[in-house]
Coordinates of C-alpha atoms (C1' of nucleotides) in Angstrom, one line a residue:
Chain H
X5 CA -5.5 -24.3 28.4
X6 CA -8.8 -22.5 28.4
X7 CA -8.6 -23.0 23.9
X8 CA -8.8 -26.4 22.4
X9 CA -5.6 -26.4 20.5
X10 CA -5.7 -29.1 17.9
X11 CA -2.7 -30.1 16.1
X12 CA -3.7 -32.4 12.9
X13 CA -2.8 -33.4 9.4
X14 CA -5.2 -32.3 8.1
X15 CA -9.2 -31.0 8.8
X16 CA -11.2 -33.4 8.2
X17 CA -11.8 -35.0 11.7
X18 CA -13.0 -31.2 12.6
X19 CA -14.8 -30.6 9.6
X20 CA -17.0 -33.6 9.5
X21 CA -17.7 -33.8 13.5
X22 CA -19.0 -29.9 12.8
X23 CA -21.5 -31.0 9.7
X24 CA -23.0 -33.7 11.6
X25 CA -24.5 -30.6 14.0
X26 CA -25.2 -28.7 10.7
X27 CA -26.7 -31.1 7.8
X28 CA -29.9 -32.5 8.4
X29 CA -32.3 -31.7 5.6
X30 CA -31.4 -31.2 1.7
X31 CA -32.3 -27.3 2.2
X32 CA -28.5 -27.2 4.3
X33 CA -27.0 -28.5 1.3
X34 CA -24.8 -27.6 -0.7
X35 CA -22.6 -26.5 1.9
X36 CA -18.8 -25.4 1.7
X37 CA -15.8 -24.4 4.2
X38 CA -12.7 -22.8 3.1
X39 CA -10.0 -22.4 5.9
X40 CA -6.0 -21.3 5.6
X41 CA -4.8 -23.0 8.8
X42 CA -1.4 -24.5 9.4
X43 CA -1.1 -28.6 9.9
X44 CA 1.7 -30.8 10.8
X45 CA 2.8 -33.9 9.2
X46 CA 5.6 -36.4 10.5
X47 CA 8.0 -36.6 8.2
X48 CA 11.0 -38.8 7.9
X49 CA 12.7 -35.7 5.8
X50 CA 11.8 -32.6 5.2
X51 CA 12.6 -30.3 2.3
X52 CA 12.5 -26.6 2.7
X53 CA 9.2 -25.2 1.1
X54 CA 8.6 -28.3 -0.6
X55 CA 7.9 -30.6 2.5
X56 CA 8.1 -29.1 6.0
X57 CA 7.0 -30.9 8.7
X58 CA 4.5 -27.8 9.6
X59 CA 2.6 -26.1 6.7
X60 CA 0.6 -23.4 5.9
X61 CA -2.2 -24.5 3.3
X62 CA -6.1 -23.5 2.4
X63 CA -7.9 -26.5 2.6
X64 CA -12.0 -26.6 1.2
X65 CA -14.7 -29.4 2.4
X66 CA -18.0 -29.3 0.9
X67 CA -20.7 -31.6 1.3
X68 CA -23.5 -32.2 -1.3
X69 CA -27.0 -33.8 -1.9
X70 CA -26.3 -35.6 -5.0
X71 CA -23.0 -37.6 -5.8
X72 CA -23.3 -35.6 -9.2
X73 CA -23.0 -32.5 -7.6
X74 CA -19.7 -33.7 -5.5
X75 CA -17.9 -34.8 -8.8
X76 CA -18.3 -31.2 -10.5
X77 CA -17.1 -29.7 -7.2
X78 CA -14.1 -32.0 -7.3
X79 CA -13.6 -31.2 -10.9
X80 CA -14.3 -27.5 -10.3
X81 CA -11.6 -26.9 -8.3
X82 CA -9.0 -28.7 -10.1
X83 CA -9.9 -26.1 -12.7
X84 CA -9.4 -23.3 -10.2
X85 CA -6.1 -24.7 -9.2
X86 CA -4.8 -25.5 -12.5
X87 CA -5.9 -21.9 -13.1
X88 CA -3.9 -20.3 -10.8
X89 CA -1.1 -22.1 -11.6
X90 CA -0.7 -21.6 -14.6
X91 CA -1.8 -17.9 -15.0
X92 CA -0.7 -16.4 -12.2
X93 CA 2.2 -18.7 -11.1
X94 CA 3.3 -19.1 -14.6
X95 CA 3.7 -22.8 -14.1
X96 CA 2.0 -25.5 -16.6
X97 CA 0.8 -28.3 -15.0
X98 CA -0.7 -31.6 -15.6
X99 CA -4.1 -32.9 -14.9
X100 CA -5.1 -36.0 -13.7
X101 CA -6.0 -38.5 -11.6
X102 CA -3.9 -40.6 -8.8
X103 CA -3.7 -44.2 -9.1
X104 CA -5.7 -46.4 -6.1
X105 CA -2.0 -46.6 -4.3
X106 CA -1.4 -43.0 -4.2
X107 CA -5.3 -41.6 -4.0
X108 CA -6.0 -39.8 -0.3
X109 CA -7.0 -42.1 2.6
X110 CA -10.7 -42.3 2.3
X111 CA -11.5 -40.6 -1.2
X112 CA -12.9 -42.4 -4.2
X113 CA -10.9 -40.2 -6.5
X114 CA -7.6 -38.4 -6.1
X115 CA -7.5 -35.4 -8.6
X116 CA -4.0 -33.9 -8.8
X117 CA -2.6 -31.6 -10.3
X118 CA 1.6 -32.2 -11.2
X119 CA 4.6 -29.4 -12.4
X120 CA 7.9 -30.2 -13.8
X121 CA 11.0 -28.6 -11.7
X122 CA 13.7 -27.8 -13.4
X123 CA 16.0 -30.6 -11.9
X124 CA 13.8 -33.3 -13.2
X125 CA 11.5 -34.0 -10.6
X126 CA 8.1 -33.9 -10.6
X127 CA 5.8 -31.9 -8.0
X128 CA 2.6 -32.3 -6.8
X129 CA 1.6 -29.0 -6.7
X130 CA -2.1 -29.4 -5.7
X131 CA -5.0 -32.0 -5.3
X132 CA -8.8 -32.1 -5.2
X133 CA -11.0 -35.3 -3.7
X134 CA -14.1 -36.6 -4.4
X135 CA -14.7 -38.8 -1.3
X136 CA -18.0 -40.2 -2.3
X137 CA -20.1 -41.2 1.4
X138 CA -17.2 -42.6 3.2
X139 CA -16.4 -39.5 5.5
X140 CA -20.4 -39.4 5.9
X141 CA -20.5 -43.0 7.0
X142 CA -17.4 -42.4 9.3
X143 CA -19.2 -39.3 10.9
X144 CA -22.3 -40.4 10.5
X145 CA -23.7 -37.2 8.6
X146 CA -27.1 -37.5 6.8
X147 CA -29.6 -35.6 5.5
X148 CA -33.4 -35.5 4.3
X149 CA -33.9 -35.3 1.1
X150 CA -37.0 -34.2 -0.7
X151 CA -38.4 -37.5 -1.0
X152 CA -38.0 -37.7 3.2
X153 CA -35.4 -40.3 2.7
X154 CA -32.0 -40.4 5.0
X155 CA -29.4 -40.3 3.4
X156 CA -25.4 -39.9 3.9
X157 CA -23.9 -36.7 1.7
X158 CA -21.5 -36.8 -1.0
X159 CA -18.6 -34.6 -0.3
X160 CA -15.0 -33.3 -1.6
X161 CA -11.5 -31.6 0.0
X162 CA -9.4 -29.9 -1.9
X163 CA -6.5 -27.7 -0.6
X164 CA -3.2 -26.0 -1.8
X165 CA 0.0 -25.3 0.2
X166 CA 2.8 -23.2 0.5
X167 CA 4.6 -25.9 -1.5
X168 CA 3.8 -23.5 -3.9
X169 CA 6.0 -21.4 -3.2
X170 CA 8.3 -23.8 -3.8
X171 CA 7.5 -24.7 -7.2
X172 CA 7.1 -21.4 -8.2
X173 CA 11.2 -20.6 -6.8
X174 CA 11.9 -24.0 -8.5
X175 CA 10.2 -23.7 -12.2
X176 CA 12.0 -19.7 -12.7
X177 CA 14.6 -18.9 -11.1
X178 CA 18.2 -19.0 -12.0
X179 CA 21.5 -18.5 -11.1
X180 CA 21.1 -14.8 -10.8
X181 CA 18.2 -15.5 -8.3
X182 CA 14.5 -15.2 -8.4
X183 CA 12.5 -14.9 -11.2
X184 CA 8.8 -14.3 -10.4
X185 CA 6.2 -13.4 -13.0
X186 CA 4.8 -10.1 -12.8
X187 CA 1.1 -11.2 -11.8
X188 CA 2.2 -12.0 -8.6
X189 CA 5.6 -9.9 -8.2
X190 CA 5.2 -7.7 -4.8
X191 CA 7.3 -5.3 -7.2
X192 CA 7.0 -5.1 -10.5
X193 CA 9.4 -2.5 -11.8
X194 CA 12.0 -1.0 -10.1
X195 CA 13.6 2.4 -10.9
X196 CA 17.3 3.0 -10.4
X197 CA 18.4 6.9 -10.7
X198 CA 21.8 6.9 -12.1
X199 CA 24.3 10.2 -11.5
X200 CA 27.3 11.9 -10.3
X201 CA 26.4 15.2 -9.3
X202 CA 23.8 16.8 -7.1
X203 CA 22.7 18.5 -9.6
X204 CA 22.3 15.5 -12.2
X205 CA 20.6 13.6 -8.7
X206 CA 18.0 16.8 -9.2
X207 CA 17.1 16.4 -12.5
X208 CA 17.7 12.6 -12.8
X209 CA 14.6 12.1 -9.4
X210 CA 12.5 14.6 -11.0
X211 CA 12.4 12.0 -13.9
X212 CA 12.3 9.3 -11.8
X213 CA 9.4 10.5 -10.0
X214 CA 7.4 11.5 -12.9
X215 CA 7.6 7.9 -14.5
X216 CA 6.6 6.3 -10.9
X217 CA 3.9 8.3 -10.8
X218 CA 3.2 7.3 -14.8
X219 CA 3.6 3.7 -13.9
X220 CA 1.0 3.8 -10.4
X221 CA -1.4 5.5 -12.2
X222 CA -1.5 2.4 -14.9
X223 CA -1.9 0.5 -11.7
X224 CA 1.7 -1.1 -11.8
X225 CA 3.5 -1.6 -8.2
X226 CA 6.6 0.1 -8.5
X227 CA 9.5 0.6 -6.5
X228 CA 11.5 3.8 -6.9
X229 CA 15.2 3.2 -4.9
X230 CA 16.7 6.2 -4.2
X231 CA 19.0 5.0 -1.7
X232 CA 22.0 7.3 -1.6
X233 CA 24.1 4.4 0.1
X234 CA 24.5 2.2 -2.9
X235 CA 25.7 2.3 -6.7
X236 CA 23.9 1.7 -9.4
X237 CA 25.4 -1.4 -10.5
X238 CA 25.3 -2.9 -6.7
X239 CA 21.3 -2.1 -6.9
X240 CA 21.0 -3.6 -10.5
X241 CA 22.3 -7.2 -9.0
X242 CA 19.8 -7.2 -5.8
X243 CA 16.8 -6.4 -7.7
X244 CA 17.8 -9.1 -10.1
X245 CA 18.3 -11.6 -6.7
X246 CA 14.8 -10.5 -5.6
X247 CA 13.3 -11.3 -9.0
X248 CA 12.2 -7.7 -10.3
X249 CA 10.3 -8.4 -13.5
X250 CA 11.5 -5.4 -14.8
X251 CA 13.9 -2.5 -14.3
X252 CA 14.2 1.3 -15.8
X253 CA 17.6 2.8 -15.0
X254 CA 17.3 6.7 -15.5
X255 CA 20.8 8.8 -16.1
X256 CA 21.7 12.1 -17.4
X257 CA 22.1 10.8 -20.6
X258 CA 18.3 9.3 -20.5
X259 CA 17.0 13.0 -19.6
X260 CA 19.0 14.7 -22.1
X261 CA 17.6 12.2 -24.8
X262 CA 14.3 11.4 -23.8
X263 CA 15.0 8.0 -23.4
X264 CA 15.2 5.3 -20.1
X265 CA 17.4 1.7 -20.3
X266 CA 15.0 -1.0 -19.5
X267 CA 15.9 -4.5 -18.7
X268 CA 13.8 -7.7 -18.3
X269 CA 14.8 -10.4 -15.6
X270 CA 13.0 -13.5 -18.0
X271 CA 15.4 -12.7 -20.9
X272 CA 18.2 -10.9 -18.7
X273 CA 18.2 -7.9 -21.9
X274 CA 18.1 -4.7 -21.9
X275 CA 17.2 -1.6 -24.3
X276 CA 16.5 2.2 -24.5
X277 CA 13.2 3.2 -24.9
X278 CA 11.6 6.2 -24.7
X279 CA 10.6 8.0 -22.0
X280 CA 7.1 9.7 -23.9
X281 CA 4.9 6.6 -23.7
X282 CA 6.8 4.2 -21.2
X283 CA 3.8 3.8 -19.2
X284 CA 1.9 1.8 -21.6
X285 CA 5.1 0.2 -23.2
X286 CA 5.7 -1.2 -19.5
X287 CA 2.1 -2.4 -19.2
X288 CA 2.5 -4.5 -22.2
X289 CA 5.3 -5.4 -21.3
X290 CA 4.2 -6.8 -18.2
X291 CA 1.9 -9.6 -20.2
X292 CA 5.1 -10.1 -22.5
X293 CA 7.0 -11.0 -19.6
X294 CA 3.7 -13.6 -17.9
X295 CA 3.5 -15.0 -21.3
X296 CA 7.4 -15.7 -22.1
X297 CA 8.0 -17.2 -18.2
X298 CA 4.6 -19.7 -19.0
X299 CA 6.0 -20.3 -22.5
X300 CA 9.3 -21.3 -21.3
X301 CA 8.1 -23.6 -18.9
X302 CA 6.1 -25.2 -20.9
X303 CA 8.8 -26.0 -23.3
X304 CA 11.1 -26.8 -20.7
X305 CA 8.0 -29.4 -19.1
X306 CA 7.3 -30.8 -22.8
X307 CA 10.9 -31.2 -23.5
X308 CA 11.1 -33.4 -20.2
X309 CA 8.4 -35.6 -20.8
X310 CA 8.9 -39.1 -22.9
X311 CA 6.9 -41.3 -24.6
X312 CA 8.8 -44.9 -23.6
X313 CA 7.8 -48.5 -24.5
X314 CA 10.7 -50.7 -22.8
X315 CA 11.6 -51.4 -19.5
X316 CA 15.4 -50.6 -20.5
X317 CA 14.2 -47.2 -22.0
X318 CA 12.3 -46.5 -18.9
X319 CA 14.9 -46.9 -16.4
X320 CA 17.1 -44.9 -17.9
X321 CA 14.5 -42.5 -18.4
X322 CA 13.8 -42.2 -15.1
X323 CA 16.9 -41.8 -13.9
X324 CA 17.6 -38.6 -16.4
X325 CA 14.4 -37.2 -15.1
X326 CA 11.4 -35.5 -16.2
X327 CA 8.0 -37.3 -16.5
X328 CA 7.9 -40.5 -18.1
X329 CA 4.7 -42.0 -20.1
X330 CA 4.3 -45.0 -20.4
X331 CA 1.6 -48.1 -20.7
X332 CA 0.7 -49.3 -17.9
X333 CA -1.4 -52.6 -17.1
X334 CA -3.4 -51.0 -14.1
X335 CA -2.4 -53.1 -11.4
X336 CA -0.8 -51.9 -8.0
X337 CA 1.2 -54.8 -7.9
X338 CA 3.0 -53.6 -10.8
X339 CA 3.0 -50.1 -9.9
X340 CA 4.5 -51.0 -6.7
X341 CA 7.3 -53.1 -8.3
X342 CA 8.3 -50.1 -10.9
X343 CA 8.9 -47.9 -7.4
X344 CA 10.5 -50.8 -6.0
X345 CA 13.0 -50.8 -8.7
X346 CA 13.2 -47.1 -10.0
X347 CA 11.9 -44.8 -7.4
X348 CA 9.7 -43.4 -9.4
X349 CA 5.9 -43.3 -8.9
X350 CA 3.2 -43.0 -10.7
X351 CA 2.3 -39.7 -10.7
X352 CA -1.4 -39.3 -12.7
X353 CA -3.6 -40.8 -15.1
X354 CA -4.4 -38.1 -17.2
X355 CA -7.5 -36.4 -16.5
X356 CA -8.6 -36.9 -20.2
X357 CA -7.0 -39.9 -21.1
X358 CA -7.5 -42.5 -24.0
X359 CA -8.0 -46.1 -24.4
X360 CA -5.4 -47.8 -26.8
X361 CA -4.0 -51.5 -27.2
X362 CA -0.4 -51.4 -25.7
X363 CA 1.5 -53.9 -23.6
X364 CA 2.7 -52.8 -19.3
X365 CA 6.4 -51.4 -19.7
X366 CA 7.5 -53.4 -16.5
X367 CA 5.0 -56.8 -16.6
X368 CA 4.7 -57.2 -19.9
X369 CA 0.8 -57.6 -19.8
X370 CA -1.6 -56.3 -21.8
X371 CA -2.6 -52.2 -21.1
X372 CA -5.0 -50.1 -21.9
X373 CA -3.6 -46.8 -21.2
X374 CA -0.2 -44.7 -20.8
X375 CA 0.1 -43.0 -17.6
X376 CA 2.9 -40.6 -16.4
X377 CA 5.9 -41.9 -13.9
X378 CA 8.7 -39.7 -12.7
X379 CA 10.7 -38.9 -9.4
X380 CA 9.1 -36.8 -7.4
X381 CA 9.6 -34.7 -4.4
Chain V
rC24 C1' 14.3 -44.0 13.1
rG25 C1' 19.2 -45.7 10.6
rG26 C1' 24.0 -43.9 8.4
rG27 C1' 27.4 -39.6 7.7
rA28 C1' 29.2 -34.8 8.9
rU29 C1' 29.5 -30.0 11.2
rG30 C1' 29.2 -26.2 15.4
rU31 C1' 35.4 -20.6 15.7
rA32 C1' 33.4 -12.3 14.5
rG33 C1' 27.0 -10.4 11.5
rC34 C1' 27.8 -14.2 7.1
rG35 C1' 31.1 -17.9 4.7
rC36 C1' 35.4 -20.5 6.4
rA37 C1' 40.8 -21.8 7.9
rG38 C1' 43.4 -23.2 12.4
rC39 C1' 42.7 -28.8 15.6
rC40 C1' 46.6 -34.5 13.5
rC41 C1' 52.0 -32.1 16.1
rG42 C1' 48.3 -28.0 23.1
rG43 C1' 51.5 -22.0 24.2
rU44 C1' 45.9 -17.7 24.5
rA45 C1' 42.8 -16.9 17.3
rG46 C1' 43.2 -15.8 11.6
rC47 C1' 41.3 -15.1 6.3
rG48 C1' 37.3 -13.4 2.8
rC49 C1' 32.8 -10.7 2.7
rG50 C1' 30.1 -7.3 5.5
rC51 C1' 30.6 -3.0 9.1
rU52 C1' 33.1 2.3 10.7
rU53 C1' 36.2 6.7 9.3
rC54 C1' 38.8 9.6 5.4
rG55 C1' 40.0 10.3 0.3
rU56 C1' 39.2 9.0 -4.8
rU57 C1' 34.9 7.0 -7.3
rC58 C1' 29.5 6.7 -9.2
rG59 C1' 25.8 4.2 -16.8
rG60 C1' 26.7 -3.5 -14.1
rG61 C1' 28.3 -6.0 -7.5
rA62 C1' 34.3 0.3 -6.8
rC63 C1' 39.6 1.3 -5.0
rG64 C1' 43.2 2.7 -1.3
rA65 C1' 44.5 3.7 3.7
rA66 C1' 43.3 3.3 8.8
rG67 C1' 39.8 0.9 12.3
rA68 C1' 35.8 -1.8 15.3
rG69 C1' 34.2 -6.7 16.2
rG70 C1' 35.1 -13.5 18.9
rC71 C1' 32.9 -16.5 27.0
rC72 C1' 36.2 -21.0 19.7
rG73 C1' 28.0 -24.6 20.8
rC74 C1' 27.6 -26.0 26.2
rA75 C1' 29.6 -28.8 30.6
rA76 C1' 33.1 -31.6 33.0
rG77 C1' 38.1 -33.8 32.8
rU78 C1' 43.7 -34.2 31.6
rU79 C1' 47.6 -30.3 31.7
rC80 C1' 51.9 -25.2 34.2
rG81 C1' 48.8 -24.0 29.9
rA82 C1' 43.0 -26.4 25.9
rA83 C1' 39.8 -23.7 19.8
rU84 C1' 43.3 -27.9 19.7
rC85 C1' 43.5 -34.0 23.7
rU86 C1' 39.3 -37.1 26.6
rU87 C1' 34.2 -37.8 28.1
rG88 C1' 29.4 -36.1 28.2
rU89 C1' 25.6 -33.0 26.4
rC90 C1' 22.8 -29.8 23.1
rA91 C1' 22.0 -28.0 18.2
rU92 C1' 22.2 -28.0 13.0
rC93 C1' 22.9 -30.0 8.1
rC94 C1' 23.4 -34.1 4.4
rC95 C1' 22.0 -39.2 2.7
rG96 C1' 18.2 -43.2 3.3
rA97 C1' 11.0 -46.0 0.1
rC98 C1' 6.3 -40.8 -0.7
rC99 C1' 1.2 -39.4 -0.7
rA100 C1' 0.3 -30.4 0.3

RNA sequence: CGGGAUGUAGCGCAGCCCGGUAGCGCGCUUCGUUCGGGACGAAGAGGCCGCAAGUUCGAAUCUUGUCAUCCCGACCA
């Protein structure tokens, strides 16, 4: 091949072998590379969307003067992630930190950020590293600083997947099929004409038409389906599958009374409304609907995550699912044993965790903190 | 990699044990009646039975090989 084709886990390798040729005085720092690209892991079993043995993800590397500076970066975009989750993706997550066992090969700090499925298991559903000098020392990057000293650079990755996609299909949908929050929702409102006639199919699309154009001109993607090949109720069902966050149905009856049935896919309800001001009702009701899918998860999230303080408690725990906090006395050893014996892992420390007096669940040895364990994917 | 299973019409499956030239549901086509929650009736179209050998008068069915897919088993997005 004429191209280099690299197949890899992940960047890093690529990443640090470029900054070698690109850092050499303080002035080149900070410096950060974002990248989608698509990796390949081998994995003993994959899991569709959720672990595929080829992935799409964005992955950042930044390098920085000052260890300081590396930290916030790490920090920073464990902020951006949660961020997105949770507003746009609708899903709450937890921050933290991952234990020495579970932290990235090479990083001084694992930040992670974890979701609640709704089968009990938890997800990791994005991760930030500080990795302090050791991919400097391992590519032998340095840099002048002002005082004309060499020195290796501080750095971080971060990256996100299509895993999300996952989670996001995993934390809303139900058994009438998708349910995506109207931030992110390639469609946000679909219009279904309802009649019998030609002539009520005139007057019924003349409606329909005027509130699309209502709806784009707040902005709002909206889908008018006009297809002559299907009934109303058959179109009602596939927008639901698809995960339409909301729909307006428009019949004779609607036009003679100045009204349109709308029906949400969070609550699965619908309603008449009127037609004069449907624009700006629809608008709201697109943060009702963001709010309500968050809301719910969160419930559902808090409602699946237990304080436990025996062993006994935490195995059964465990094996009910949801995310299980506990004290733990810091040691691998002991966090290895817990998998060993429940499959579950520890997933974070939180990110703002506090010291207390407690006693490990599994050794029995004094602890200073309660972490979260659960089954993960 | 280890264990278990499955490949038959576009999709989901039955038939295989007890060989006789393939059937059901959905979908698709046509006509009529329907049309505010996945319509109904009638008539149709559609299949080298994963692939290759073998046994047999005859193989979807028995034998052998081969390929593919799925599920279960201790992971680091």
């Amino acid at each position: 091949m004429e191209e280099e084709l690299i197949v890899r886990p992940t960047s890093e390798t690529i990443i640090w072998d470029t900054y070698r040729n690109w850092i050499k005085s303080y002035r080149d720092l900070p410096i950060l590379c974002n990248q989608w690209a698509n990796v390949v892991r081998w994995e003993m079993r994959t899991r569709l969307f959720l672990r595929t043995a080829e992935f799409l993800w964005q992955e950042g590397h930044t390098a920085h003067a000052t260890m300081e500076e590396a930290e916030i970066e790490a920090k920073k975009m464990l902020g951006v992630y949660t961020e997105f989750a949770e507003k746009w993706l609708a899903i709450p997550v937890y921050q933290g930190v991952k234990s020495a066992n579970e932290r990235f090969a090479g990083a001084l700090n694992t930040y992670c950020i974890e979701a609640m499925m709704q089968d009990g298991k938890a997800l990791q559903a994005g991760t930030s590293h500080f990795l302090g000098q050791n991919f400097a020392k391992a590519f032998d990057v340095k840099f002048l600083n002002k005082e004309n000293k060499l020195e290796y650079v501080w750095a971080t990755s971060w990256g996100v997947s299509t895993r999300l996609m996952g989670a996001l299909i995993m934390s809303h949908s139900d058994d009438d099929g998708l349910v995506l929050p109207p931030k992110i929702a390639p469609i946000q409102v679909v219009i279904v004409p309802i009649y019998k006639t030609d002539e009520e199919r005139e007057k019924v699309n003349s409606r329909c038409l005027e509130i699309k154009a209502q709806l784009e001109a707040k902005g709002l993607r909206v889908k008018y389906d006009d297809r002559d090949t299907q009934k109303p109720g058959f179109k009602f069902h596939e927008w639901e599958l698809k995960g339409v966050p909301v729909r307006l149905a428009v019949g004779p009856r609607d036009v003679e009374n100045g009204t349109v049935e709308l029906a949400r896919r969070d609550t699965m309800t619908k309603e008449s409304v009127a037609f004069a001001g449907i624009d700006a009702h629809v608008v709201e009701l697109m943060d009702v609907i963001q709010s309500n899918l968050y809301q719910k998860a969160l419930t559902y999230r808090n409602e699946h995550t237990f304080d436990v303080n025996t062993w006994d408690e935490f195995k059964a725990q465990v094996e009910k699912g949801g995310f299980v906090h506990a004290f733990w006395d810091g040691t691998t050893e002991t966090e290895l044993k817990i998998k060993e014996e429940t499959k579950a892992t520890l997933r974070f420390i939180p990110l703002d965790v506090k010291e207390e007096e407690g006693v490990d669940v599994y050794s029995g040895k004094p602890a200073k903190m309660r972490v979260y364990f659960a089954k993960a994917y």
